[in-house]
Amino acid sequence: MSEGEQVKKGKGTVFVQTEVCKGCSYCIDFCPAHCLEFSRDFNRKGYHYPVLGRPEDCTGCDLCGLYCPDFAIFGVRFKDLEKRKQPAPEPLIPARG
Amino acid sequence: MSETDLLELEIENPVASYLRQERLPHIWCPGCGIGTTVNCFARALTESAMDLDRVAIVSGIGCTGRVAGYLNLDSFHTTHGRAIPFATGLKLGNPDLKVVVYSGDGDLSAIGGNHLVHAARRNMDLTVICVNNFTYGMTGGQVAPTTPIGATQTTMPYGNFENPFNLPFLADACGAVYVARWTVYHVKQLAKAMLEGLRKKGFVFIEALAPCPTLYSRRNRLGDGVDQLKYYKEKSKIVNGADTKDVGLTFQGDIVVGRFVDRERPTWLDAMNEHYSQHFGEKYVPYGVSHGQD
Ligand code: SF4
Ligand code: SF4
Ligand code: SF4
């Protein structure tokens, strides 16, 4: 996974599993913020995959994820990511010794 | 963000936990709409907050039939057209299950057409999701009972002249208690219809129009999958409560989408319990009364 690295300007970002993308363009055409575009590179199967062309416009709404027939992309809101970054609670000591 | 960041943040695609990861990537063609319906279904399952151990999914044969193999639920991939009878047996054998039939237009309305008709007539408590791409994908694009007049298929090289089924009308006429149609352009509405379908008791029929770019679109020179989604966007009209006899489809013509039917009728099990209780009174022990997950 890559392509998520963006300057934190918008409200969210996307993660793309570039190798499973089949380049159908559903995500690009139906992103309500029009912030995705095709990569210039190909993946190993020869498809162009989506990249965040306008990261400042991405809301992290995950509509791209709902459209993607190959489960290759999903969006997250930064505020949900922040919650994740909180230190995890102490792990429970496993019952088995 | 790197993969390690992702692992650290423990985030994954919200659909991932519903899929058998070891079987991915799936075999569906680029731009095939079936995968999109699976996203909608996963979202509906999340929102339903159902106990996934009590949800079973049954598919027949065909490209859509593959769904049962990819979903990480108790699932069964039946023989061609027999998803509904298998699901009926499953439901009656264990009325606590929510049984979902997920299959294609050919499997459900041609090979299994008779089962569809009778399960709807009996109001069997099943949620049927029918992905309609107007063709037989897996076997090479033969004409299906849903192919619109004028569309070219391998077995209709000069265009189809057979009158197609209007599936919502068929399901409605047979007695389904919930009937809806959406397209894979309408992802949110489709997910919502699936949620309503999961919550409804009785025979639910949801038609999801989806592109088959490899066979249907290519043979009819309609472009890629995304071009079909644009067509759905442009030509769809939402008419909730539309009379199902008016929602037939024509080749690249207008599409009426919406929730067409939502009514109450006793399910087959309810009717059976009621009938025998009346007949035998106290002596009769009702079967599967706690059925459904409501
Ligand atoms: S998360 Fe929403 S705004 Fe961001 S790329 Fe996806 S669809 Fe567009
Ligand atoms: S919708 Fe999915 S498969 Fe299609 S281009 Fe976007 S990421 Fe790739
Ligand atoms: S043949 Fe058609 S229905 Fe089957 S996977 Fe390919 S595009 Fe989808």
Short mmCIF file of C-alpha atoms and ligand atoms in Angstrom, two decimals:
data_model
loop_
_atom_site.label_atom_id
_atom_site.label_comp_id
_atom_site.label_asym_id
_atom_site.label_seq_id
_atom_site.Cartn_x
_atom_site.Cartn_y
_atom_site.Cartn_z
CA MET A 1 0.00 0.00 0.00
CA SER A 2 1.20 3.46 -0.80
CA GLU A 3 -0.16 6.62 -2.35
CA GLY A 4 -1.65 7.71 0.95
CA GLU A 5 1.25 9.98 1.87
CA GLN A 6 -0.09 13.48 1.53
CA VAL A 7 0.42 16.81 3.15
CA LYS A 8 -2.35 17.05 5.69
CA LYS A 9 -4.45 19.69 4.07
CA GLY A 10 -7.78 18.12 3.28
CA LYS A 11 -10.11 16.41 5.71
CA GLY A 12 -9.11 12.94 4.68
CA THR A 13 -7.03 10.74 2.46
CA VAL A 14 -7.14 7.48 0.55
CA PHE A 15 -5.20 4.23 0.63
CA VAL A 16 -4.73 2.39 -2.63
CA GLN A 17 -3.61 -1.18 -3.06
CA THR A 18 -2.10 -0.40 -6.39
CA GLU A 19 -1.41 -3.99 -7.40
CA VAL A 20 -5.03 -5.13 -7.24
CA CYS A 21 -6.45 -2.11 -9.05
CA LYS A 22 -7.81 -2.92 -12.51
CA GLY A 23 -7.98 0.66 -13.68
CA CYS A 24 -11.74 0.78 -14.15
CA SER A 25 -11.93 4.47 -13.19
CA TYR A 26 -15.11 4.13 -11.09
CA CYS A 27 -13.38 5.87 -8.17
CA ILE A 28 -12.00 8.64 -10.35
CA ASP A 29 -15.27 9.39 -12.13
CA PHE A 30 -17.52 9.24 -9.08
CA CYS A 31 -15.43 10.85 -6.35
CA PRO A 32 -17.75 13.71 -5.33
CA ALA A 33 -14.74 16.00 -4.76
CA HIS A 34 -13.08 15.08 -8.08
CA CYS A 35 -9.74 14.72 -6.32
CA LEU A 36 -8.48 11.46 -7.85
CA GLU A 37 -6.65 10.99 -11.13
CA PHE A 38 -4.85 8.17 -12.91
CA SER A 39 -1.21 7.53 -12.11
CA ARG A 40 1.32 7.90 -14.87
CA ASP A 41 2.85 4.58 -13.82
CA PHE A 42 1.43 1.16 -14.49
CA ASN A 43 1.03 -1.57 -11.90
CA ARG A 44 2.41 -5.04 -12.59
CA LYS A 45 -0.73 -6.03 -14.49
CA GLY A 46 -0.41 -2.98 -16.70
CA TYR A 47 -3.18 -0.84 -15.25
CA HIS A 48 -3.02 2.80 -14.28
CA TYR A 49 -4.22 3.17 -10.70
CA PRO A 50 -5.70 6.21 -8.94
CA VAL A 51 -3.62 8.79 -7.10
CA LEU A 52 -4.79 11.74 -5.04
CA GLY A 53 -4.23 14.57 -7.47
CA ARG A 54 -5.89 17.16 -5.25
CA PRO A 55 -5.35 15.98 -1.67
CA GLU A 56 -6.68 19.26 -0.30
CA ASP A 57 -10.14 18.37 -1.62
CA CYS A 58 -10.39 14.83 -0.26
CA THR A 59 -12.92 14.53 2.55
CA GLY A 60 -12.16 10.91 3.37
CA CYS A 61 -15.80 10.05 2.66
CA ASP A 62 -14.88 6.57 1.32
CA LEU A 63 -17.32 6.80 -1.57
CA CYS A 64 -14.42 5.67 -3.76
CA GLY A 65 -14.19 2.59 -1.53
CA LEU A 66 -17.88 1.90 -1.95
CA TYR A 67 -17.55 2.11 -5.73
CA CYS A 68 -14.34 0.14 -6.21
CA PRO A 69 -15.28 -3.29 -7.59
CA ASP A 70 -11.81 -4.60 -6.77
CA PHE A 71 -11.62 -3.49 -3.12
CA ALA A 72 -8.43 -1.63 -4.05
CA ILE A 73 -9.09 1.81 -2.56
CA PHE A 74 -10.66 3.26 0.54
CA GLY A 75 -10.88 6.68 2.11
CA VAL A 76 -10.45 7.68 5.74
CA ARG A 77 -11.13 10.90 7.60
CA PHE A 78 -8.15 12.38 9.40
CA LYS A 79 -10.23 12.75 12.54
CA ASP A 80 -10.78 8.98 12.55
CA LEU A 81 -7.07 8.42 11.96
CA GLU A 82 -6.23 10.65 14.92
CA LYS A 83 -8.34 8.46 17.16
CA ARG A 84 -6.33 5.47 15.99
CA LYS A 85 -3.08 7.12 16.93
CA GLN A 86 -3.97 7.29 20.60
CA PRO A 87 -1.76 4.84 22.49
CA ALA A 88 -3.41 1.46 22.63
CA PRO A 89 -4.47 0.26 26.07
CA GLU A 90 -2.02 -2.05 27.85
CA PRO A 91 -2.28 -5.51 26.34
CA LEU A 92 -3.93 -8.05 28.57
CA ILE A 93 -1.60 -10.73 29.88
CA PRO A 94 -2.48 -13.89 28.02
CA ALA A 95 -4.13 -16.56 30.13
CA ARG A 96 -1.72 -19.26 29.02
CA GLY A 97 1.73 -19.04 30.62
CA MET B 1 1.66 6.28 4.36
CA SER B 2 3.67 3.10 4.30
CA GLU B 3 2.38 -0.36 4.91
CA THR B 4 3.92 -0.38 8.38
CA ASP B 5 2.02 2.80 9.20
CA LEU B 6 -1.15 1.10 8.08
CA LEU B 7 -0.43 -1.86 10.28
CA GLU B 8 0.40 0.40 13.19
CA LEU B 9 -2.79 2.34 12.73
CA GLU B 10 -4.66 -0.93 12.33
CA ILE B 11 -6.73 0.44 9.54
CA GLU B 12 -7.95 -1.62 6.71
CA ASN B 13 -10.49 -1.36 3.98
CA PRO B 14 -13.88 -1.52 5.73
CA VAL B 15 -14.93 -4.29 3.36
CA ALA B 16 -11.83 -6.42 4.05
CA SER B 17 -13.14 -8.31 7.06
CA TYR B 18 -16.11 -9.50 5.01
CA LEU B 19 -13.91 -11.08 2.36
CA ARG B 20 -11.91 -14.27 2.24
CA GLN B 21 -8.58 -12.55 1.71
CA GLU B 22 -6.82 -15.71 0.59
CA ARG B 23 -9.10 -15.85 -2.45
CA LEU B 24 -8.36 -12.32 -3.64
CA PRO B 25 -7.80 -10.73 -6.09
CA HIS B 26 -11.08 -11.94 -7.51
CA ILE B 27 -11.62 -13.11 -11.08
CA TRP B 28 -14.16 -10.49 -12.14
CA CYS B 29 -13.15 -8.45 -15.16
CA PRO B 30 -11.99 -4.82 -14.96
CA GLY B 31 -15.07 -2.63 -14.61
CA CYS B 32 -17.43 -5.50 -13.78
CA GLY B 33 -20.11 -4.17 -11.45
CA ILE B 34 -20.47 -7.25 -9.26
CA GLY B 35 -17.68 -6.22 -6.87
CA THR B 36 -19.41 -2.90 -6.24
CA THR B 37 -22.58 -4.69 -5.13
CA VAL B 38 -20.42 -6.66 -2.69
CA ASN B 39 -19.22 -3.38 -1.13
CA CYS B 40 -22.84 -2.31 -0.71
CA PHE B 41 -23.71 -5.64 0.85
CA ALA B 42 -20.78 -5.39 3.28
CA ARG B 43 -21.92 -1.93 4.29
CA ALA B 44 -25.47 -3.17 4.81
CA LEU B 45 -24.16 -5.98 7.02
CA THR B 46 -22.12 -3.51 9.08
CA GLU B 47 -25.11 -1.25 9.58
CA SER B 48 -27.45 -4.10 10.38
CA ALA B 49 -25.15 -5.04 13.31
CA MET B 50 -26.24 -8.62 12.77
CA ASP B 51 -24.48 -11.54 14.34
CA LEU B 52 -22.56 -12.74 11.29
CA ASP B 53 -22.61 -16.30 12.58
CA ARG B 54 -26.30 -16.25 11.91
CA VAL B 55 -26.11 -14.98 8.34
CA ALA B 56 -25.78 -17.51 5.53
CA ILE B 57 -25.25 -16.75 1.89
CA VAL B 58 -26.23 -18.96 -1.00
CA SER B 59 -25.32 -18.47 -4.66
CA GLY B 60 -26.04 -20.32 -7.86
CA ILE B 61 -23.75 -20.55 -10.87
CA GLY B 62 -22.43 -17.65 -12.89
CA CYS B 63 -20.17 -14.66 -12.43
CA THR B 64 -22.38 -13.40 -9.59
CA GLY B 65 -22.46 -16.91 -8.17
CA ARG B 66 -18.84 -16.34 -7.22
CA VAL B 67 -19.94 -13.97 -4.48
CA ALA B 68 -20.63 -16.85 -2.09
CA GLY B 69 -17.03 -17.94 -2.50
CA TYR B 70 -15.55 -14.53 -1.76
CA LEU B 71 -17.66 -13.51 1.23
CA ASN B 72 -16.29 -14.50 4.60
CA LEU B 73 -19.62 -15.85 5.83
CA ASP B 74 -21.14 -19.30 5.99
CA SER B 75 -21.82 -19.78 2.34
CA PHE B 76 -22.82 -22.35 -0.20
CA HIS B 77 -22.29 -22.31 -3.94
CA THR B 78 -25.11 -24.45 -5.29
CA THR B 79 -25.78 -25.98 -8.67
CA HIS B 80 -27.15 -23.83 -11.46
CA GLY B 81 -30.48 -22.21 -10.60
CA ARG B 82 -30.83 -24.02 -7.28
CA ALA B 83 -29.81 -21.29 -4.87
CA ILE B 84 -33.41 -20.60 -3.79
CA PRO B 85 -34.42 -24.22 -3.04
CA PHE B 86 -31.16 -24.77 -1.14
CA ALA B 87 -31.73 -21.55 0.79
CA THR B 88 -35.32 -22.57 1.52
CA GLY B 89 -34.10 -25.82 3.04
CA LEU B 90 -31.50 -23.94 5.06
CA LYS B 91 -34.07 -21.49 6.39
CA LEU B 92 -36.59 -24.17 7.31
CA GLY B 93 -33.93 -26.38 8.85
CA ASN B 94 -32.59 -23.53 10.98
CA PRO B 95 -35.15 -20.71 11.16
CA ASP B 96 -32.75 -18.64 13.27
CA LEU B 97 -30.59 -17.95 10.24
CA LYS B 98 -30.88 -14.91 8.02
CA VAL B 99 -30.52 -16.51 4.62
CA VAL B 100 -29.39 -14.38 1.68
CA VAL B 101 -29.49 -15.57 -1.92
CA TYR B 102 -26.96 -13.69 -4.02
CA SER B 103 -27.00 -14.60 -7.69
CA GLY B 104 -27.30 -13.37 -11.23
CA ASP B 105 -30.27 -12.71 -13.50
CA GLY B 106 -29.73 -15.84 -15.57
CA ASP B 107 -29.33 -18.16 -12.62
CA LEU B 108 -32.31 -16.73 -10.73
CA SER B 109 -34.79 -15.98 -13.48
CA ALA B 110 -34.01 -18.56 -16.18
CA ILE B 111 -32.49 -21.74 -14.83
CA GLY B 112 -33.99 -21.12 -11.39
CA GLY B 113 -37.02 -19.16 -12.56
CA ASN B 114 -39.55 -21.62 -11.23
CA HIS B 115 -37.97 -21.54 -7.76
CA LEU B 116 -38.04 -17.74 -7.74
CA VAL B 117 -41.73 -17.72 -8.59
CA HIS B 118 -42.70 -20.21 -5.90
CA ALA B 119 -40.51 -18.89 -3.11
CA ALA B 120 -42.06 -15.45 -3.67
CA ARG B 121 -45.56 -16.98 -3.79
CA ARG B 122 -44.96 -18.76 -0.48
CA ASN B 123 -43.34 -15.68 1.03
CA MET B 124 -40.34 -17.73 2.08
CA ASP B 125 -38.23 -15.67 4.45
CA LEU B 126 -35.26 -15.06 2.12
CA THR B 127 -33.38 -11.96 1.00
CA VAL B 128 -32.71 -12.34 -2.71
CA ILE B 129 -30.11 -10.08 -4.31
CA CYS B 130 -30.21 -10.37 -8.08
CA VAL B 131 -27.34 -8.79 -9.96
CA ASN B 132 -28.75 -8.12 -13.41
CA ASN B 133 -26.22 -7.52 -16.18
CA PHE B 134 -28.59 -8.57 -18.99
CA THR B 135 -26.46 -11.50 -20.09
CA TYR B 136 -24.83 -14.82 -19.27
CA GLY B 137 -21.34 -13.62 -18.41
CA MET B 138 -19.55 -16.76 -17.40
CA THR B 139 -20.56 -18.80 -20.43
CA GLY B 140 -19.80 -16.18 -23.05
CA GLY B 141 -22.62 -13.68 -23.47
CA GLN B 142 -25.66 -15.66 -24.56
CA VAL B 143 -29.07 -14.01 -24.61
CA ALA B 144 -30.73 -14.05 -21.17
CA PRO B 145 -34.38 -13.64 -20.15
CA THR B 146 -33.42 -10.11 -19.14
CA THR B 147 -31.65 -9.04 -22.36
CA PRO B 148 -33.43 -5.94 -23.69
CA ILE B 149 -34.96 -6.08 -27.16
CA GLY B 150 -32.44 -4.97 -29.74
CA ALA B 151 -29.31 -5.79 -27.73
CA THR B 152 -26.82 -8.00 -29.53
CA GLN B 153 -25.63 -11.20 -27.88
CA THR B 154 -23.62 -14.19 -29.10
CA THR B 155 -26.85 -16.13 -29.65
CA MET B 156 -28.69 -13.10 -31.09
CA PRO B 157 -26.13 -11.68 -33.52
CA TYR B 158 -28.69 -9.40 -35.17
CA GLY B 159 -30.17 -8.19 -31.92
CA ASN B 160 -32.53 -9.78 -29.41
CA PHE B 161 -36.20 -10.08 -30.40
CA GLU B 162 -37.46 -11.89 -27.28
CA ASN B 163 -39.49 -9.97 -24.76
CA PRO B 164 -37.43 -9.68 -21.56
CA PHE B 165 -38.61 -10.17 -18.01
CA ASN B 166 -39.44 -7.13 -15.95
CA LEU B 167 -38.03 -8.70 -12.78
CA PRO B 168 -39.56 -6.35 -10.17
CA PHE B 169 -42.99 -6.88 -11.78
CA LEU B 170 -42.48 -10.64 -11.70
CA ALA B 171 -41.43 -10.64 -8.03
CA ASP B 172 -44.28 -8.29 -7.12
CA ALA B 173 -46.90 -10.33 -8.96
CA CYS B 174 -45.71 -13.50 -7.23
CA GLY B 175 -46.07 -11.93 -3.81
CA ALA B 176 -42.64 -10.63 -2.68
CA VAL B 177 -43.05 -8.33 0.32
CA TYR B 178 -40.14 -6.04 -0.57
CA VAL B 179 -39.08 -5.23 -4.11
CA ALA B 180 -36.47 -2.65 -5.11
CA ARG B 181 -34.24 -1.86 -8.03
CA TRP B 182 -31.02 0.17 -7.98
CA THR B 183 -27.95 0.30 -10.18
CA VAL B 184 -24.31 0.14 -9.15
CA TYR B 185 -24.17 3.88 -9.75
CA HIS B 186 -26.57 4.22 -6.78
CA VAL B 187 -24.18 2.70 -4.24
CA LYS B 188 -25.66 4.35 -1.17
CA GLN B 189 -29.24 3.59 -2.08
CA LEU B 190 -28.34 0.02 -2.98
CA ALA B 191 -26.61 -0.45 0.38
CA LYS B 192 -29.67 0.99 2.11
CA ALA B 193 -32.03 -1.29 0.19
CA MET B 194 -29.88 -4.26 1.17
CA LEU B 195 -30.06 -3.16 4.80
CA GLU B 196 -33.84 -2.85 4.59
CA GLY B 197 -33.93 -6.21 2.85
CA LEU B 198 -31.90 -7.84 5.62
CA ARG B 199 -34.26 -6.42 8.23
CA LYS B 200 -37.45 -7.36 6.43
CA LYS B 201 -39.20 -10.61 7.21
CA GLY B 202 -40.41 -12.47 4.16
CA PHE B 203 -39.44 -12.72 0.53
CA VAL B 204 -37.28 -9.77 -0.46
CA PHE B 205 -36.19 -9.16 -4.04
CA ILE B 206 -33.54 -6.56 -4.82
CA GLU B 207 -32.45 -6.10 -8.41
CA ALA B 208 -29.04 -4.46 -8.86
CA LEU B 209 -28.27 -3.42 -12.42
CA ALA B 210 -24.56 -3.88 -13.09
CA PRO B 211 -22.33 -3.58 -16.13
CA CYS B 212 -20.73 -6.58 -17.80
CA PRO B 213 -18.19 -4.70 -19.91
CA THR B 214 -16.51 -7.82 -21.27
CA LEU B 215 -19.52 -9.33 -22.96
CA TYR B 216 -22.62 -7.20 -22.84
CA SER B 217 -21.03 -3.79 -23.32
CA ARG B 218 -18.37 -4.85 -25.78
CA ARG B 219 -20.76 -6.73 -28.03
CA ASN B 220 -23.10 -3.75 -28.04
CA ARG B 221 -20.30 -1.19 -28.40
CA LEU B 222 -21.24 0.53 -25.16
CA GLY B 223 -17.74 1.23 -23.93
CA ASP B 224 -16.34 0.29 -20.52
CA GLY B 225 -17.98 -0.40 -17.20
CA VAL B 226 -17.71 3.23 -16.19
CA ASP B 227 -19.61 4.25 -19.34
CA GLN B 228 -22.52 2.07 -18.22
CA LEU B 229 -22.44 3.77 -14.82
CA LYS B 230 -22.64 7.12 -16.58
CA TYR B 231 -25.61 5.83 -18.53
CA TYR B 232 -27.28 4.72 -15.27
CA LYS B 233 -26.60 8.14 -13.79
CA GLU B 234 -28.05 9.95 -16.77
CA LYS B 235 -31.10 7.78 -17.47
CA SER B 236 -32.24 6.71 -14.00
CA LYS B 237 -35.31 8.17 -12.40
CA ILE B 238 -36.05 7.48 -8.74
CA VAL B 239 -39.72 6.65 -8.29
CA ASN B 240 -40.31 5.05 -4.91
CA GLY B 241 -43.58 3.16 -4.89
CA ALA B 242 -43.71 3.02 -8.71
CA ASP B 243 -46.16 0.53 -10.15
CA THR B 244 -43.89 -2.39 -11.06
CA LYS B 245 -45.69 -2.99 -14.33
CA ASP B 246 -44.29 0.34 -15.50
CA VAL B 247 -40.64 -0.36 -14.72
CA GLY B 248 -39.69 -2.59 -17.66
CA LEU B 249 -36.31 -1.87 -19.24
CA THR B 250 -35.41 -1.08 -22.82
CA PHE B 251 -32.04 -1.09 -24.56
CA GLN B 252 -30.12 1.88 -23.14
CA GLY B 253 -33.45 3.53 -22.34
CA ASP B 254 -34.80 5.12 -19.17
CA ILE B 255 -34.42 3.20 -15.93
CA VAL B 256 -36.88 3.49 -13.09
CA VAL B 257 -35.18 2.81 -9.78
CA GLY B 258 -36.44 2.87 -6.22
CA ARG B 259 -38.24 0.89 -3.57
CA PHE B 260 -41.33 -0.35 -5.36
CA VAL B 261 -42.99 -2.69 -2.87
CA ASP B 262 -42.88 -2.80 0.92
CA ARG B 263 -45.79 -4.66 2.47
CA GLU B 264 -46.59 -7.27 5.08
CA ARG B 265 -47.73 -10.85 4.49
CA PRO B 266 -47.34 -13.88 6.72
CA THR B 267 -44.22 -15.85 5.86
CA TRP B 268 -44.50 -19.50 4.93
CA LEU B 269 -43.50 -20.55 8.44
CA ASP B 270 -45.92 -18.13 10.09
CA ALA B 271 -48.72 -19.33 7.84
CA MET B 272 -47.92 -22.96 8.61
CA ASN B 273 -47.85 -22.35 12.36
CA GLU B 274 -51.08 -20.41 12.22
CA HIS B 275 -52.76 -23.07 10.13
CA TYR B 276 -51.81 -26.01 12.34
CA SER B 277 -52.47 -24.10 15.54
CA GLN B 278 -56.00 -23.51 14.35
CA HIS B 279 -56.32 -27.13 13.36
CA PHE B 280 -54.78 -28.85 16.38
CA GLY B 281 -55.02 -26.13 19.03
CA GLU B 282 -52.81 -26.63 22.10
CA LYS B 283 -51.42 -29.91 20.81
CA TYR B 284 -49.48 -28.16 18.08
CA VAL B 285 -46.03 -26.85 18.98
CA PRO B 286 -45.19 -23.93 16.67
CA TYR B 287 -41.91 -24.38 14.79
CA GLY B 288 -39.14 -21.81 14.61
CA VAL B 289 -41.13 -18.99 16.18
CA SER B 290 -38.08 -16.94 17.09
CA HIS B 291 -36.97 -16.86 13.50
CA GLY B 292 -35.34 -13.79 12.01
CA GLN B 293 -32.96 -11.54 13.85
CA ASP B 294 -35.31 -8.76 14.75
S1 SF4 C 1 -12.47 9.54 0.16
FE1 SF4 C 1 -14.19 10.65 -0.84
S2 SF4 C 1 -13.29 12.64 -1.38
FE2 SF4 C 1 -11.54 11.28 -0.95
S3 SF4 C 1 -10.98 10.39 -2.92
FE3 SF4 C 1 -12.45 8.96 -1.99
S4 SF4 C 1 -14.44 9.59 -2.80
FE4 SF4 C 1 -13.01 11.29 -3.16
S1 SF4 C 2 -12.37 1.85 -8.64
FE1 SF4 C 2 -10.81 0.44 -7.80
S2 SF4 C 2 -10.17 -0.85 -9.53
FE2 SF4 C 2 -11.27 0.92 -10.37
S3 SF4 C 2 -9.63 2.42 -10.82
FE3 SF4 C 2 -10.39 2.88 -8.77
S4 SF4 C 2 -9.04 1.71 -7.39
FE4 SF4 C 2 -8.75 0.89 -9.43
S1 SF4 C 3 -17.90 -11.71 -17.87
FE1 SF4 C 3 -19.14 -9.91 -17.41
S2 SF4 C 3 -20.23 -10.42 -15.52
FE2 SF4 C 3 -18.56 -11.91 -15.74
S3 SF4 C 3 -16.86 -11.05 -14.55
FE3 SF4 C 3 -16.61 -10.35 -16.67
S4 SF4 C 3 -17.65 -8.36 -16.76
FE4 SF4 C 3 -18.36 -9.39 -14.89
#
